[in-house]
Coordinates of C-alpha atoms in Angstrom, one line a residue:
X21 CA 13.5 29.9 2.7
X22 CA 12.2 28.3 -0.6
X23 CA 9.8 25.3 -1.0
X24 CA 12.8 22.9 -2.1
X25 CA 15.1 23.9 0.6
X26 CA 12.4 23.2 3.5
X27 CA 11.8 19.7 1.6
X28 CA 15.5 19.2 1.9
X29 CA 15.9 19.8 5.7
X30 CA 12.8 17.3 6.2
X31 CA 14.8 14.9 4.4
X32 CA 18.0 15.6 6.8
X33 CA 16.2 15.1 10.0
X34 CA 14.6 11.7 8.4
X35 CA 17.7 10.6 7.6
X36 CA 19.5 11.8 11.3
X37 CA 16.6 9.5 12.5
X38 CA 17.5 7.0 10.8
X39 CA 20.9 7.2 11.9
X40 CA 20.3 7.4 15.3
X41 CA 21.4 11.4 15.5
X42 CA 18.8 12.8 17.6
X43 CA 20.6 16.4 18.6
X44 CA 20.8 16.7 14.8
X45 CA 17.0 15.3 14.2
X46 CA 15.8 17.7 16.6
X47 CA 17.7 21.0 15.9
X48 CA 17.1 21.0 12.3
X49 CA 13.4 19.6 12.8
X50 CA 12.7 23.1 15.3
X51 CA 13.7 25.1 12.2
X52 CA 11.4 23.6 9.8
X53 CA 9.1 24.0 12.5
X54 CA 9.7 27.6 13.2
X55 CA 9.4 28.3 9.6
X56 CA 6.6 26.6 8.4
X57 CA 4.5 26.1 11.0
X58 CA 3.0 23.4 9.7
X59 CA 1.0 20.5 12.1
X60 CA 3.2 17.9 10.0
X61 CA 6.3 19.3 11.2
X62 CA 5.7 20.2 14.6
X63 CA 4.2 16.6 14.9
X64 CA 7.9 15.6 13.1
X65 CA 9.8 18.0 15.5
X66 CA 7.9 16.4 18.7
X67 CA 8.9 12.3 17.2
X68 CA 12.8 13.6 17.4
X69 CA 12.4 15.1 20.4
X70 CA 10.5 11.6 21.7
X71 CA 13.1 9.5 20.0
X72 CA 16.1 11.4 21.6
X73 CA 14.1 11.2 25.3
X74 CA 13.1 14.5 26.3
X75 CA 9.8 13.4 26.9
X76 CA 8.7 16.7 29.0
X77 CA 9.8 19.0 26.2
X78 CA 7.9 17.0 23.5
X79 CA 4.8 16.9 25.9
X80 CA 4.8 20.1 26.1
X81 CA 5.7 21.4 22.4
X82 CA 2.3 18.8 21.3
X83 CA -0.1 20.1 24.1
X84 CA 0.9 23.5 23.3
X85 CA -0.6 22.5 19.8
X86 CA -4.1 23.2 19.4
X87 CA -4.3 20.1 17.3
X88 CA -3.5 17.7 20.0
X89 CA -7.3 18.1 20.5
X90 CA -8.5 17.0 17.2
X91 CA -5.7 14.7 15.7
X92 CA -5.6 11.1 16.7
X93 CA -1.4 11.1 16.4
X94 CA -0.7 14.2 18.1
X95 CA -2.6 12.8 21.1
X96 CA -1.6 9.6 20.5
X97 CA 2.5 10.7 21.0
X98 CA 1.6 13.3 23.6
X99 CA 0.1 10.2 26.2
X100 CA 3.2 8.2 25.0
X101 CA 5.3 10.9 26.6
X102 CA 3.3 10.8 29.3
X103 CA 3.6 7.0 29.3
X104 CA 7.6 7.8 29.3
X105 CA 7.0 10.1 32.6
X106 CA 5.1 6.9 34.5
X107 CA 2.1 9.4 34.3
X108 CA -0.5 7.3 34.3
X109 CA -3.5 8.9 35.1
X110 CA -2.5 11.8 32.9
X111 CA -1.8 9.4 29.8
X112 CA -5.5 7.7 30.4
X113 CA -6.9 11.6 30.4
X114 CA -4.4 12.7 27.4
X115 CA -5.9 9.4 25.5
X116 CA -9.7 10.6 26.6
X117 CA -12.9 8.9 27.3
X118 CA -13.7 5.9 25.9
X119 CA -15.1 2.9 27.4
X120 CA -14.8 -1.1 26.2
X121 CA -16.7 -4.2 27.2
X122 CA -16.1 -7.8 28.2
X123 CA -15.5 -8.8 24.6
X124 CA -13.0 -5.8 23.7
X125 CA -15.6 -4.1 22.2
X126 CA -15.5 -0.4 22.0
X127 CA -17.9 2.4 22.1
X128 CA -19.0 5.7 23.8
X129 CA -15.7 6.9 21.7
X130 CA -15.3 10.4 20.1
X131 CA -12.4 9.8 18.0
X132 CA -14.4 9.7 14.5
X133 CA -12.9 12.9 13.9
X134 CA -9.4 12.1 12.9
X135 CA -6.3 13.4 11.1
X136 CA -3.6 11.4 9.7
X137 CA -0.5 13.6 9.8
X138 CA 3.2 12.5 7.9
X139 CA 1.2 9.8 6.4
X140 CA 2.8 7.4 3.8
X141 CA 0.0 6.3 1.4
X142 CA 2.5 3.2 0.0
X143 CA 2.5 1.6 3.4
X144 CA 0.6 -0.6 5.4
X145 CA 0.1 1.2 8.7
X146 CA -1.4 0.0 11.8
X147 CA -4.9 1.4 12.9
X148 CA -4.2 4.5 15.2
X149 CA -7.1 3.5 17.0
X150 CA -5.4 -0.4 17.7
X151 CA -2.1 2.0 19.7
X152 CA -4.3 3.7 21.5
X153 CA -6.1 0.8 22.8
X154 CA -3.2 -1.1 23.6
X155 CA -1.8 2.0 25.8
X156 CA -4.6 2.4 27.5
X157 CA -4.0 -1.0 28.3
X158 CA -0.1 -0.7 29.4
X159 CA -1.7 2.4 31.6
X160 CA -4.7 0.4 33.5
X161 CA -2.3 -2.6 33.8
X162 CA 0.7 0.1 35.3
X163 CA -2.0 0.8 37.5
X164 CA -3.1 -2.3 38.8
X165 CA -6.5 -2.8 37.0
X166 CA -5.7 -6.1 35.2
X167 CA -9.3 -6.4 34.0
X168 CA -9.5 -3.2 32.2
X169 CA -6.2 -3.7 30.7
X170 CA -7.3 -7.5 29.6
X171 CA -10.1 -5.7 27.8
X172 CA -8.2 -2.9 25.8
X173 CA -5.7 -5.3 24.9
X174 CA -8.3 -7.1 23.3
X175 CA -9.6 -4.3 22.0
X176 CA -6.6 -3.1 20.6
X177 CA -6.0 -6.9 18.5
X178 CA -9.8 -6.7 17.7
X179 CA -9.5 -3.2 15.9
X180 CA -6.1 -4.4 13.9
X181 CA -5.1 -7.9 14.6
X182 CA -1.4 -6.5 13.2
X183 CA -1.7 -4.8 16.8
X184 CA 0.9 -7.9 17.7
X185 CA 2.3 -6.5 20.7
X186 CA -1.7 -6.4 22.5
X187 CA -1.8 -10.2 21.4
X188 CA 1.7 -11.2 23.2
X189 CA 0.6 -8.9 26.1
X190 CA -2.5 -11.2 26.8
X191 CA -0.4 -14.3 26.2
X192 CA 2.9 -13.9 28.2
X193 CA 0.7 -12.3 31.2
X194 CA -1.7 -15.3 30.8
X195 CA -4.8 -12.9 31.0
X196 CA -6.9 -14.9 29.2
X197 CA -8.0 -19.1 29.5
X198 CA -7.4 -21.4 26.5
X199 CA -10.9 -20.7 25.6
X200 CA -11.3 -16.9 25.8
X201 CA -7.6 -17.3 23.5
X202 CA -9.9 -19.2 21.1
X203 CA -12.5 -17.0 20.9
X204 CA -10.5 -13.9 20.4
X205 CA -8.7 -15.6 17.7
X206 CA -12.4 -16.7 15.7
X207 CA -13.1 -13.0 16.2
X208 CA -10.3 -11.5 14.6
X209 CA -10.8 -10.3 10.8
X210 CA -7.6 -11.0 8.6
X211 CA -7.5 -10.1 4.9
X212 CA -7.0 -12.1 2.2
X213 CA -3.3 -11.1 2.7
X214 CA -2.9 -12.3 6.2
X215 CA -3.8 -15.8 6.4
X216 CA -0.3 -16.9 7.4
X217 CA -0.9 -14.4 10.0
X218 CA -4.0 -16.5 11.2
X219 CA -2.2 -19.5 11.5
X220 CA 0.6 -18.1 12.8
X221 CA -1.0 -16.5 15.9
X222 CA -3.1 -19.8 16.6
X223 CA 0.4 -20.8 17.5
X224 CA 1.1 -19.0 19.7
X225 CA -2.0 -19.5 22.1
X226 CA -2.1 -22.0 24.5
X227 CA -1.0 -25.7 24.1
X228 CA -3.9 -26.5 26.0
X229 CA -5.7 -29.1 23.4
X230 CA -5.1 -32.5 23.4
X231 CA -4.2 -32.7 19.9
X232 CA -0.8 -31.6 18.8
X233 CA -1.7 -27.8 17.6
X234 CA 1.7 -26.9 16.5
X235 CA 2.3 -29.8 14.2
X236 CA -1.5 -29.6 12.9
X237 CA -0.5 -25.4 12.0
X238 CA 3.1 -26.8 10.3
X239 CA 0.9 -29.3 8.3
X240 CA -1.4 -26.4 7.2
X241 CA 1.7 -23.9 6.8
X242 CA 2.8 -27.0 4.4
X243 CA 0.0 -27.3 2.6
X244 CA -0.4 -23.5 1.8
X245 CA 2.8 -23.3 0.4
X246 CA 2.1 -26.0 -2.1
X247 CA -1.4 -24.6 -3.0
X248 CA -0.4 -21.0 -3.4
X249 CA 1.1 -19.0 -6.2
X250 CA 5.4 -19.9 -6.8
X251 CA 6.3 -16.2 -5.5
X252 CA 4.6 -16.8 -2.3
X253 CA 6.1 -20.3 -1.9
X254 CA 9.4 -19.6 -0.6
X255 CA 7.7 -16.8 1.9
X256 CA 5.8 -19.8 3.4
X257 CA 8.4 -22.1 4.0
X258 CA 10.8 -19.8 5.4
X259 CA 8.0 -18.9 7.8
X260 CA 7.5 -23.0 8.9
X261 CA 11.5 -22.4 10.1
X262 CA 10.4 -19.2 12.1
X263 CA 12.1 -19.0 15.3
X264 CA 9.4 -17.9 16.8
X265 CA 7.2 -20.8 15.6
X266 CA 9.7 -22.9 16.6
X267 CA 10.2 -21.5 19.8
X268 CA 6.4 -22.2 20.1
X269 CA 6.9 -25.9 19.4
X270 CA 9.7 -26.3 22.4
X271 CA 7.0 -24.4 24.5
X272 CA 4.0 -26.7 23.4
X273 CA 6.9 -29.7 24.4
X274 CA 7.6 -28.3 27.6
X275 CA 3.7 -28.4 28.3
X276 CA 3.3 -31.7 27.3
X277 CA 6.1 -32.7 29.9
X278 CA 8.8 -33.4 26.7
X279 CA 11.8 -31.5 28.7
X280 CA 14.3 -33.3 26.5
X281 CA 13.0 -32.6 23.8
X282 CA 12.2 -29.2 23.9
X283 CA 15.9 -28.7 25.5
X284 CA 17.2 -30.1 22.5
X285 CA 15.2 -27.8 20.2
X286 CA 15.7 -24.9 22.2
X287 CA 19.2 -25.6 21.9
X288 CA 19.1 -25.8 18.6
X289 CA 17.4 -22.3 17.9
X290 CA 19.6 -20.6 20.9
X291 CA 22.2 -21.3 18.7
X292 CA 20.5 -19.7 15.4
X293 CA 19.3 -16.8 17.4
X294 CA 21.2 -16.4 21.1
X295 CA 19.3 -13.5 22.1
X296 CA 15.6 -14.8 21.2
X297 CA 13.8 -13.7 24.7
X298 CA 10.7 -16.1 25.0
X299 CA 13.2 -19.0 23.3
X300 CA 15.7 -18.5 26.0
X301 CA 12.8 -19.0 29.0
X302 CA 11.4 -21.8 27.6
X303 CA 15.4 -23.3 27.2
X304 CA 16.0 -22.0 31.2
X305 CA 13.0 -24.3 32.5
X306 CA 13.7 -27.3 30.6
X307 CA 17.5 -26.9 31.7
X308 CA 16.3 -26.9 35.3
X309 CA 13.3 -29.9 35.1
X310 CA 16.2 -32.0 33.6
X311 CA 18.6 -30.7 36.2
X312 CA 21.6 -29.4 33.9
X313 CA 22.8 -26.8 36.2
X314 CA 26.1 -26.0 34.2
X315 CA 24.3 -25.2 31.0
X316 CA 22.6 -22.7 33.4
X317 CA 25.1 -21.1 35.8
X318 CA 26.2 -19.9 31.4
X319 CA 23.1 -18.7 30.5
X320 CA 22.7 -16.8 33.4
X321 CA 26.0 -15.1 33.6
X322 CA 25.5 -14.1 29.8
X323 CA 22.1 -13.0 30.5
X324 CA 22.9 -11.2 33.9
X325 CA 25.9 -9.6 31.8
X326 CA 23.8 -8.4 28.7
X327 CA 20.6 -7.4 30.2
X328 CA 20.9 -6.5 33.9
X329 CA 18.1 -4.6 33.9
X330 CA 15.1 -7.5 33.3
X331 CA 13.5 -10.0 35.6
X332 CA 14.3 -12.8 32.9
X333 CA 18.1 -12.5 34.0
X334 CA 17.7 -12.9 37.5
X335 CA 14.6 -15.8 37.1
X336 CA 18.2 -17.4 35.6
X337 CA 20.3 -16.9 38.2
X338 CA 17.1 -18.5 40.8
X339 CA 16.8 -21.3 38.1
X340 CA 20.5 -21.9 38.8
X341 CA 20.5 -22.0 42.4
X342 CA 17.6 -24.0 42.5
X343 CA 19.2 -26.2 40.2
X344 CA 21.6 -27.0 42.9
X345 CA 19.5 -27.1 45.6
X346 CA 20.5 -23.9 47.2
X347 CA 16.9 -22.5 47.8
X348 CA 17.6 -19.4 49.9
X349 CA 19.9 -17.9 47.1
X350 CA 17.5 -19.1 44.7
X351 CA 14.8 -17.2 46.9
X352 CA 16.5 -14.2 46.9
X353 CA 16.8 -13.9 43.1
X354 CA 13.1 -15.1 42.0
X355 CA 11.9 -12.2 44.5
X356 CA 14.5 -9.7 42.3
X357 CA 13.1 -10.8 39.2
X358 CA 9.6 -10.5 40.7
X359 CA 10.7 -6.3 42.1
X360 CA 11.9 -6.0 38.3
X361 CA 8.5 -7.1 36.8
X362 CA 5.9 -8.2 38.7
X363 CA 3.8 -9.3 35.6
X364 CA 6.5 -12.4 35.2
X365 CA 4.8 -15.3 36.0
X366 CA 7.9 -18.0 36.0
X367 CA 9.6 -16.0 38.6
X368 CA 6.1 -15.7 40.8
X369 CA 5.8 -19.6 40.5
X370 CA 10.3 -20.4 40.8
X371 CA 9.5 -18.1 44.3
X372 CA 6.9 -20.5 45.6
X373 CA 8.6 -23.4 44.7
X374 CA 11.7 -22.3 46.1
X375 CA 9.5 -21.7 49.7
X376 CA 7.7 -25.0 48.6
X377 CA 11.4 -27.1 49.0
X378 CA 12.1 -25.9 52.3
X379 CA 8.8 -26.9 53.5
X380 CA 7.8 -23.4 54.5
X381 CA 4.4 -23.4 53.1
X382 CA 2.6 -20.3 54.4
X383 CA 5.1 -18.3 52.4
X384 CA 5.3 -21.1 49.3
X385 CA 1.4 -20.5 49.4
X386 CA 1.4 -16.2 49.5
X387 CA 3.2 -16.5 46.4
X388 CA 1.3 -19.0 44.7
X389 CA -2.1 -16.9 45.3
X390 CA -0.4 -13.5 44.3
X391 CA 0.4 -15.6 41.3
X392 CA -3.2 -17.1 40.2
X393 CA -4.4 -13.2 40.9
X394 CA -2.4 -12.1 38.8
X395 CA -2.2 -14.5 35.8
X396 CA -5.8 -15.8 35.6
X397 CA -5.3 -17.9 32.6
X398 CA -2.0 -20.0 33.9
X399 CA -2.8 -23.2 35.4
X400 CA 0.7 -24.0 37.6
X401 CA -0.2 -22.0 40.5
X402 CA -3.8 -23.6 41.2
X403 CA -2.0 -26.9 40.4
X404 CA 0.9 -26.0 42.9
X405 CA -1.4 -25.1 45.6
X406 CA -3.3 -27.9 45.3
X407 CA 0.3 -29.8 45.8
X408 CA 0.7 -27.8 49.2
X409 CA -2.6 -28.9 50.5
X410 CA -1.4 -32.0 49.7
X411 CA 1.5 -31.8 51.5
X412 CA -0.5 -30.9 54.6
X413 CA -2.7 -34.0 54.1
X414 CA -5.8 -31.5 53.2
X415 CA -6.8 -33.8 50.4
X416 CA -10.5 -32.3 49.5
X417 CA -8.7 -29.3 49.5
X418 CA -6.0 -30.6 47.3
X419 CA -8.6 -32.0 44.9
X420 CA -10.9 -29.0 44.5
X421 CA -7.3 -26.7 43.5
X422 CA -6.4 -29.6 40.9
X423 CA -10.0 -29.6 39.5
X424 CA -9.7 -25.9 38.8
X425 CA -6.3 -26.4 37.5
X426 CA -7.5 -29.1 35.3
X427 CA -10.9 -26.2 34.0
X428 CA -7.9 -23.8 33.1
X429 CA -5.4 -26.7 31.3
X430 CA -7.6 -30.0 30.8
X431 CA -4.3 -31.4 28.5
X432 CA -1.7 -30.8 31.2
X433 CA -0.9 -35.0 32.6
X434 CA 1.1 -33.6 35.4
X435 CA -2.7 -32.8 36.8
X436 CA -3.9 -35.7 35.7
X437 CA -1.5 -37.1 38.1
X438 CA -1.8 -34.9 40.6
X439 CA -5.7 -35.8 40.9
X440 CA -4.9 -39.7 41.1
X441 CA -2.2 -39.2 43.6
X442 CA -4.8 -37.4 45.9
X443 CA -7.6 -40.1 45.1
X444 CA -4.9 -42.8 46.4
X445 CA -4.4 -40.9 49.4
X446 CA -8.0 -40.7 50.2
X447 CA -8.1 -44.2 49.2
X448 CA -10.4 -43.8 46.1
X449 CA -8.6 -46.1 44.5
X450 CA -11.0 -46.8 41.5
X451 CA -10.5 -42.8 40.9
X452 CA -7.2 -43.0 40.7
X453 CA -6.6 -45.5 38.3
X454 CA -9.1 -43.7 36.1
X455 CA -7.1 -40.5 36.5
X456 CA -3.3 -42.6 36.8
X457 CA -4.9 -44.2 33.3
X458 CA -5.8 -40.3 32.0
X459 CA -2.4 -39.3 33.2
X460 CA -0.7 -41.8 30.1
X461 CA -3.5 -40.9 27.6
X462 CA -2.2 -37.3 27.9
X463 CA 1.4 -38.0 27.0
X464 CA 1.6 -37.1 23.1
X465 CA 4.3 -39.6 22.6
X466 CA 5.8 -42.6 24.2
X467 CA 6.5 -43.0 27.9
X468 CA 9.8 -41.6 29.1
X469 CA 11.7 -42.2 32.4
X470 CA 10.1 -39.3 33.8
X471 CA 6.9 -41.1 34.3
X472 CA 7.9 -43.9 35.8
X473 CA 6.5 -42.9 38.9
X474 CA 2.5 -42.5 37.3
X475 CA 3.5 -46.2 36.1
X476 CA 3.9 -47.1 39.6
X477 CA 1.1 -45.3 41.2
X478 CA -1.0 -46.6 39.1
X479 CA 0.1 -50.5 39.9
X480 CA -0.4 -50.1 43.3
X481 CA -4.3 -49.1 42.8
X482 CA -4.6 -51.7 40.8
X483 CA -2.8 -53.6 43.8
X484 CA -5.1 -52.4 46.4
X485 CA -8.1 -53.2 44.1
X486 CA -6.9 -56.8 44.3
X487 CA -6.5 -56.5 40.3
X488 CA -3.2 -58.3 40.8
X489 CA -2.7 -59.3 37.1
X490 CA -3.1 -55.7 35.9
X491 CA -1.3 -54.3 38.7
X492 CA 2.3 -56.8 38.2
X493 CA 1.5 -55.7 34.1
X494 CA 1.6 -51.5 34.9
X495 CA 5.1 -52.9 37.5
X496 CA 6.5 -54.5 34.3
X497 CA 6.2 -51.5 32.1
X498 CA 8.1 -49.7 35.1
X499 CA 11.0 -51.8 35.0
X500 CA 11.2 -51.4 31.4
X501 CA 11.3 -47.2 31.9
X502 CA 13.5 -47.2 35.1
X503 CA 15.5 -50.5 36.5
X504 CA 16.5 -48.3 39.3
X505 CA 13.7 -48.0 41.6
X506 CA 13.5 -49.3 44.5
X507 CA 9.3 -49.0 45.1
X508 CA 8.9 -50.5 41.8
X509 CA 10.6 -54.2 43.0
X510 CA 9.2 -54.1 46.4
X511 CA 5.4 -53.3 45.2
X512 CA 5.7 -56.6 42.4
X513 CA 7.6 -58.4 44.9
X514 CA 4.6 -57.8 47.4
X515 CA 1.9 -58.4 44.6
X516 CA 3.4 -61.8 43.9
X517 CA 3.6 -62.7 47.6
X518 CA -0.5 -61.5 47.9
X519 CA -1.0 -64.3 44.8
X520 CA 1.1 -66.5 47.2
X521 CA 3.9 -66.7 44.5
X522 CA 6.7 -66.5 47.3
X523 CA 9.6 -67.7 44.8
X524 CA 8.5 -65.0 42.7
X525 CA 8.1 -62.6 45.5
X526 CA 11.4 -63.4 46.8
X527 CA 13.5 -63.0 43.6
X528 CA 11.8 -59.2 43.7
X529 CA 12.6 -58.7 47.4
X530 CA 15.9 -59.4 46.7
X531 CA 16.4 -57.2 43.9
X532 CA 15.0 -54.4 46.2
X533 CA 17.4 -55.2 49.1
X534 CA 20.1 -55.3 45.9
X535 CA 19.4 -51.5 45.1
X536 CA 18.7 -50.4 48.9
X537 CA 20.0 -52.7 51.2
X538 CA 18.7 -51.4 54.6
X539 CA 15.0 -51.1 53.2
X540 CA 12.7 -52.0 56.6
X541 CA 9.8 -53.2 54.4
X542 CA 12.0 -55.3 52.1
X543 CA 13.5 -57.0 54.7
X544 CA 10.7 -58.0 56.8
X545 CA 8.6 -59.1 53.8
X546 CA 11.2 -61.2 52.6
X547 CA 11.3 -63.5 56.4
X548 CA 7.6 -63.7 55.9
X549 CA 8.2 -64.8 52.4
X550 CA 10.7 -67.2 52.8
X551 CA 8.7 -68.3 56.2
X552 CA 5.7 -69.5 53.9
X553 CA 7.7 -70.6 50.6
X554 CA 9.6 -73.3 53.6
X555 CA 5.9 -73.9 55.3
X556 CA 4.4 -74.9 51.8
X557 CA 7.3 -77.2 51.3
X558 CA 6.7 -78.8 54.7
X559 CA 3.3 -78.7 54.0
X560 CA 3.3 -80.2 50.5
X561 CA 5.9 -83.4 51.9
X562 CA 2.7 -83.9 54.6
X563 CA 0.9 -84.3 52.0
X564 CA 2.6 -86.6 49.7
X565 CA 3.1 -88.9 52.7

């Protein structure tokens, strides 16, 4: 067989690739094989057999190859085969020693001696070295050793920050804290070509700073596009639309306790793009802090339809039943999600809380724990452990869990809140209007409805502090976020009876019994008050005689 013809079939079993014809891809790439036994196509003939999964046979066909010793790729496909077979161990020993510290460094390695096989010299490829890493890191984390697959992963972004998939790896499995993000980030070394890249990934670390980081990175996305060259221009501006960058925005609104506002974007980008994963989690927990349990009883039919076979599609389902308070259903689907993936840290924490509202806190508690073990660098489960012990009345115990919380998430106001709620209880009160006062400084944009009840809380410590003036100011601004509560009338109807304003505290009494007319407290405070309002008239008439 001639030169040209061999050059020909090559072409054919690119192009069956391409088009997805794998028998085709693989018989024609075994007789340009067989004939030319050439390492490029043997490693060609092994990437059709890998693409049409018979991973055994291509295992076999590369570590029949003497090169699989020596060539970085051969090796590289042979533990992805491996990886294929859940192999583990053998995909760590395929991959060979190598060692990484702390930092992601790596050394001790052997692999200076490498080939580059079926290379394309007009394309950008990613550094063999940066795959390897990251699978060692899938293998260590298949096995259970989080810590050494936190470290390869940030080995693998280290030695090519393109590595993209190591980066989201650390992020979505929260493996890292907001600072060890940070500092991988500063360590990373982008060309000249890749500053969008930079600011692009700073967006998609944690929302932990006070400062709005994802408007900040729009601003600078902005202003590069107006200092660089025209052809780049349109390149930047497109990317401020991203969907991904957006979907980083909702999730920056979610943390900052904006549910309505990250609904509405998520709804927006859903609509653009109805299949974007990390979009369509971030849409399923706002749907289910604000409650709108039609919007997702849909999504999770559509997901449980379209991708029965991940966690995200059952977390749905538990989102749902939770939704409508029907917590043993919702139960059974988190743990589902959890048996699907076990690295999914919304379905972990939806398990808890579903335990958590049926007051079954041993179990609310198990999962909690497995959850902070295995996502170091989220701060809910700390935070909703703390919560338990509150529940239980253990309040130092309660406050030590929110203090590490607050180490891993210092912008997060719902632990802010959490820490004055617990300084109330252990009647601390001058702590808890520092933290109630915190709480509000953490909200990037004006008060909504939802904390009304911070408002409140931090009235009444004002209240018990016998700062009467401040506390009826911090009731006001309660009334003007929620005219439906209850607690909110009752404590400024008793902070006006404490300044022995009884017509004042009686109009507020009344308004209480208005909303809640069988309210014990209400009712007995409002005989007291009306007792002394008519005993200051008769007293007053004494006088005047």
């Amino acid at each position: 067989m001639r030169e040209e013809e061999v050059e020909k079939l090559r072409g054919v079993v690119r192009d069956c690739v391409t088009k997805h014809l794998y028998s085709s891809a693989i018989f024609f790439a075994d007789k340009v094989a067989a004939f030319t036994r050439d390492p490029a196509d043997v490693y060609m003939q092994a990437q059709a057999l890998f693409l049409g999964r018979h991973y055994r046979r291509a295992f076999h066909l590369l570590n029949a190859s003497k090169i699989v010793l020596r060539d970085l790729r051969f090796r590289y496909l042979a533990a992805k085969c491996l990886e294929e077979l859940n192999e583990w161990d053998q995909c760590l020993l395929m991959l060979g020693d190598a060692k990484v510290d702390e930092h992601g460094n790596v050394y001790d390695t052997k692999e200076t001696n490498a080939m580059y096989l079926d290379k394309d010299g007009e394309d950008r490829e990613i550094n063999i070295s940066s795959a390897i890493c990251f699978l060692r890191g899938k293998a260590y984390e298949a096995l259970e050793n989080r810590s050494q697959a936190r470290q390869w992963y940030k080995a693998a972004v280290k030695a090519d920050p393109l590595c993209y998939e190591a980066l989201e790896c650390l992020i979505n499995n929260h493996m890292l804290s907001s600072e060890e993000e940070a500092s991988l980030l500063s360590s990373l070394h982008f060309g000249p070509e890749d500053e969008w890249l930079s600011s692009f990934y700073s967006c998609l670390i944690k929302k932990y700073d006070k400062e709005n980081v994802v408007e900040a990175k729009f601003k600078e996305l902005e202003n590069e596009s107006y200092s660089s060259n025209p052809s780049e221009q349109s390149f930047m501006r497109t990317l401020k639309n991203d969907t991904d960058l957006m979907a980083c925005k909702a999730e920056y609104y979610h943390q900052c306790g904006e549910y309505q506002k990250c609904f509405e974007l998520t709804s927006i980008l859903l609509e653009k793009d109805p299949f974007h994963m990390k979009c369509t989690l971030v849409h399923l927990t706002a749907a289910t802090e604000l409650g709108h349990s039609n919007e997702l009883y849909l999504m999770a039919c559509n997901l449980v339809k379209d991708y029965p076979q991940k966690a995200l599609s059952w977390f749905a389902v538990g989102c749902y039943y939770y939704c409508i308070k029907k917590y043993d259903q919702s139960r059974r689907y988190f743990s589902k999600a959890t048996n699907l993936d076990g690295t999914f840290p919304p379905a972990w924490i939806g398990y808890g809380n579903a335990y958590a509202a049926q007051d079954e806190g041993d179990q609310a508690m198990s999962a909690y724990r497995t959850a902070a073990r295995l996502f170091p660098g989220c701060h809910l489960p700390t935070l909703y452990i703390g919560m338990e012990y509150m529940r239980t009345h253990s309040f130092k115990l309660a406050e030590q869990f929110f203090m590490q919380a607050k180490t891993i998430c210092p912008s997060d106001p719902l632990v802010y809140n959490e820490l004055g709620v617990v300084s109330y209880h252990m009647k601390e009160y001058n702590k808890a209007v520092q933290w109630f006062e915190k709480t509000l400084a953490h909200i990037s944009s004006s008060l909504s409805e939802m904390w009304e009840p911070t408002v409140v809380n931090l009235a009444h410590s004002y209240r018990k502090l016998k700062m009467y003036n401040e506390a009826i100011l911090n009731y006001e601004k309660a009334l003007a976020l929620s005219t439906r509560s209850v607690c909110t009338y009752a404590g400024i109807a008793y902070t006006y009876h404490l300044q022995d304003n009884f017509t004042a505290a009686i109009t507020y009494y009344h308004k209480a019994l208005r909303l809640k007319p069988d309210d014990q407290f209400c009712t007995e405070m409002l005989s007291l008050a009306l007792i002394d309002e008519c005993r200051r008239g008769v007293d007053s008439k004494f006088e005047y005689r």
